[in-house]
Short mmCIF file of N, CA and C in Angstrom, two decimals:
data_model
loop_
_atom_site.label_atom_id
_atom_site.label_comp_id
_atom_site.label_asym_id
_atom_site.label_seq_id
_atom_site.Cartn_x
_atom_site.Cartn_y
_atom_site.Cartn_z
N ASP A 10 11.76 7.28 -3.12
CA ASP A 10 11.67 5.91 -3.31
C ASP A 10 12.01 5.27 -1.87
N GLY A 11 11.04 4.71 -1.34
CA GLY A 11 11.16 4.12 0.09
C GLY A 11 11.75 2.68 0.21
N ALA A 12 12.17 2.10 -1.02
CA ALA A 12 12.69 0.84 -1.15
C ALA A 12 13.80 0.57 -0.13
N PRO A 13 14.77 1.44 -0.16
CA PRO A 13 15.88 1.18 0.80
C PRO A 13 15.61 1.15 2.27
N LEU A 14 14.52 2.11 2.60
CA LEU A 14 14.22 2.09 4.09
C LEU A 14 13.50 0.71 4.23
N ARG A 15 12.56 0.38 3.47
CA ARG A 15 11.79 -0.89 3.62
C ARG A 15 12.75 -2.23 3.75
N ARG A 16 13.80 -2.18 2.99
CA ARG A 16 14.74 -3.36 2.96
C ARG A 16 15.47 -3.24 4.31
N ALA A 17 15.89 -2.18 4.85
CA ALA A 17 16.59 -1.92 6.03
C ALA A 17 15.67 -2.25 7.16
N PHE A 18 14.25 -1.93 7.17
CA PHE A 18 13.55 -2.37 8.35
C PHE A 18 13.30 -3.89 8.44
N ARG A 19 13.21 -4.49 7.16
CA ARG A 19 12.80 -5.82 7.02
C ARG A 19 14.09 -6.74 7.38
N ALA A 20 15.35 -6.22 7.20
CA ALA A 20 16.48 -6.91 7.35
C ALA A 20 16.69 -6.87 9.03
N GLY A 21 16.30 -5.72 9.51
CA GLY A 21 16.49 -5.64 10.92
C GLY A 21 15.48 -6.47 11.66
N TYR A 22 14.09 -6.51 11.36
CA TYR A 22 13.10 -7.35 11.82
C TYR A 22 13.51 -8.77 11.61
N GLU A 23 14.05 -9.13 10.41
CA GLU A 23 14.25 -10.55 10.36
C GLU A 23 15.30 -11.13 10.92
N SER A 24 16.13 -10.26 11.48
CA SER A 24 17.41 -10.63 12.51
C SER A 24 16.90 -11.14 13.72
N VAL A 25 15.62 -10.86 14.12
CA VAL A 25 15.04 -11.29 15.26
C VAL A 25 14.03 -12.34 15.28
N ARG A 26 13.21 -12.07 14.16
CA ARG A 26 12.15 -13.26 14.00
C ARG A 26 11.77 -13.08 12.48
N PRO A 27 11.21 -14.17 11.89
CA PRO A 27 10.68 -14.14 10.63
C PRO A 27 9.61 -13.22 10.43
N LEU A 28 9.49 -12.71 9.27
CA LEU A 28 8.16 -11.92 9.10
C LEU A 28 6.86 -12.90 8.93
N PRO A 29 5.85 -12.50 9.57
CA PRO A 29 4.67 -13.28 9.49
C PRO A 29 4.02 -13.33 8.16
N PRO A 30 3.39 -14.47 7.78
CA PRO A 30 2.70 -14.57 6.40
C PRO A 30 1.45 -13.62 6.57
N VAL A 31 1.22 -12.81 5.40
CA VAL A 31 0.12 -12.04 5.42
C VAL A 31 -0.83 -12.53 4.18
N PRO A 32 -2.07 -13.01 4.74
CA PRO A 32 -3.05 -13.52 3.76
C PRO A 32 -3.38 -12.54 2.63
N ARG A 33 -3.51 -13.03 1.32
CA ARG A 33 -3.89 -12.28 0.23
C ARG A 33 -5.13 -11.31 0.59
N ALA A 34 -6.14 -11.86 1.33
CA ALA A 34 -7.42 -11.04 1.50
C ALA A 34 -7.03 -9.95 2.47
N TYR A 35 -6.12 -10.06 3.32
CA TYR A 35 -5.72 -9.01 4.17
C TYR A 35 -4.96 -7.87 3.38
N ARG A 36 -4.17 -8.20 2.38
CA ARG A 36 -3.60 -7.32 1.65
C ARG A 36 -4.53 -6.36 0.65
N VAL A 37 -5.53 -7.38 0.23
CA VAL A 37 -6.63 -6.52 -0.62
C VAL A 37 -7.31 -5.70 0.25
N ALA A 38 -7.72 -6.10 1.29
CA ALA A 38 -8.53 -5.22 2.25
C ALA A 38 -7.63 -4.04 2.63
N ALA A 39 -6.38 -4.00 2.81
CA ALA A 39 -5.46 -2.80 3.05
C ALA A 39 -5.53 -1.97 2.00
N VAL A 40 -5.52 -2.45 0.85
CA VAL A 40 -5.54 -1.59 -0.42
C VAL A 40 -6.82 -0.86 -0.57
N VAL A 41 -8.03 -1.49 -0.43
CA VAL A 41 -9.18 -1.02 -0.49
C VAL A 41 -9.52 0.04 0.77
N HIS A 42 -8.82 -0.27 1.82
CA HIS A 42 -9.08 0.63 2.91
C HIS A 42 -8.47 1.98 2.74
N SER A 43 -7.08 2.01 2.12
CA SER A 43 -6.45 3.05 1.94
C SER A 43 -6.84 3.90 0.82
N ALA A 44 -7.69 3.48 -0.17
CA ALA A 44 -8.12 4.12 -1.24
C ALA A 44 -9.09 5.31 -1.01
N VAL A 45 -9.76 5.20 0.14
CA VAL A 45 -10.72 6.29 0.53
C VAL A 45 -10.45 6.84 1.95
N ASP A 46 -10.71 7.96 2.28
CA ASP A 46 -10.63 8.65 3.58
C ASP A 46 -11.90 8.41 4.27
N SER A 47 -11.94 8.98 5.55
CA SER A 47 -13.06 8.75 6.41
C SER A 47 -14.28 9.58 5.89
N ALA A 48 -14.20 10.46 5.06
CA ALA A 48 -15.28 11.15 4.42
C ALA A 48 -15.69 10.43 3.13
N GLY A 49 -15.01 9.36 2.71
CA GLY A 49 -15.51 8.72 1.52
C GLY A 49 -14.75 9.27 0.28
N GLU A 50 -13.97 10.11 0.52
CA GLU A 50 -12.97 10.87 -0.72
C GLU A 50 -11.92 9.95 -1.17
N VAL A 51 -11.61 9.87 -2.42
CA VAL A 51 -10.43 9.04 -2.87
C VAL A 51 -9.26 9.81 -2.30
N THR A 52 -8.21 8.95 -1.67
CA THR A 52 -7.10 9.40 -1.23
C THR A 52 -5.97 9.80 -2.32
N ARG A 53 -5.05 10.83 -2.09
CA ARG A 53 -4.28 11.15 -3.13
C ARG A 53 -2.84 10.69 -2.88
N PRO A 54 -2.53 9.57 -3.35
CA PRO A 54 -1.27 8.80 -3.11
C PRO A 54 -0.04 9.60 -3.87
N GLY A 55 1.17 9.26 -3.30
CA GLY A 55 2.25 9.73 -3.91
C GLY A 55 2.87 11.11 -3.71
N TYR A 56 3.96 11.53 -4.08
CA TYR A 56 4.54 12.69 -3.88
C TYR A 56 5.19 13.13 -5.20
N PRO A 57 4.94 14.22 -5.89
CA PRO A 57 3.77 14.87 -5.69
C PRO A 57 2.48 14.20 -5.66
N GLU A 58 1.38 14.52 -4.98
CA GLU A 58 0.20 13.86 -4.88
C GLU A 58 -0.59 13.71 -6.15
N ARG A 59 -1.09 12.39 -6.46
CA ARG A 59 -1.88 12.22 -7.58
C ARG A 59 -3.33 12.77 -7.21
N THR A 60 -3.98 13.24 -8.10
CA THR A 60 -5.39 13.83 -7.90
C THR A 60 -6.20 13.21 -9.14
N GLY A 61 -7.56 13.22 -8.86
CA GLY A 61 -8.64 12.95 -9.75
C GLY A 61 -8.33 11.57 -10.48
N ALA A 62 -8.38 11.37 -11.61
CA ALA A 62 -8.41 10.13 -12.40
C ALA A 62 -7.00 9.39 -12.25
N ALA A 63 -5.87 10.31 -11.91
CA ALA A 63 -4.71 9.53 -11.64
C ALA A 63 -4.65 8.91 -10.23
N ALA A 64 -5.28 9.45 -9.19
CA ALA A 64 -5.48 8.75 -8.08
C ALA A 64 -6.24 7.52 -8.16
N VAL A 65 -7.45 7.68 -8.77
CA VAL A 65 -8.30 6.41 -8.99
C VAL A 65 -7.31 5.33 -9.72
N ASP A 66 -6.83 5.90 -10.85
CA ASP A 66 -5.89 4.83 -11.67
C ASP A 66 -4.93 4.16 -10.74
N PHE A 67 -4.22 4.85 -9.87
CA PHE A 67 -3.13 4.25 -8.89
C PHE A 67 -3.80 3.23 -8.14
N HIS A 68 -4.94 3.71 -7.37
CA HIS A 68 -5.59 2.65 -6.53
C HIS A 68 -5.99 1.41 -7.33
N ARG A 69 -6.61 1.57 -8.49
CA ARG A 69 -7.11 0.47 -9.22
C ARG A 69 -5.92 -0.35 -9.54
N ALA A 70 -4.74 0.23 -9.96
CA ALA A 70 -3.67 -0.67 -10.38
C ALA A 70 -3.27 -1.57 -9.11
N ARG A 71 -3.10 -0.82 -7.97
CA ARG A 71 -2.70 -1.71 -6.77
C ARG A 71 -3.73 -2.68 -6.60
N LEU A 72 -4.97 -2.63 -6.59
CA LEU A 72 -5.94 -3.62 -6.36
C LEU A 72 -5.91 -4.63 -7.31
N ASP A 73 -5.74 -4.26 -8.61
CA ASP A 73 -5.60 -5.41 -9.69
C ASP A 73 -4.45 -6.19 -9.59
N ALA A 74 -3.25 -5.59 -8.93
CA ALA A 74 -2.08 -6.36 -8.68
C ALA A 74 -2.31 -7.36 -7.68
N TRP A 75 -3.25 -7.25 -6.75
CA TRP A 75 -3.58 -8.22 -5.59
C TRP A 75 -4.72 -9.18 -5.91
N LEU A 76 -5.43 -8.91 -7.07
CA LEU A 76 -6.63 -9.71 -7.28
C LEU A 76 -6.24 -10.78 -8.43
#
């Protein structure tokens, strides 16, 4: 779980300046971009890695969350 590390990073960053706003379209584009590699293959997120339908379901859920 990377949540504690993300919180520590944000707390340190925000002590210097506020986090910039990120438009929803940028977040959707990032999710879509991360779903496939340079060969057009579905990436295998997580550890242990998700493969096949589980990988597709993971990416679809992330995309649905932002749409």
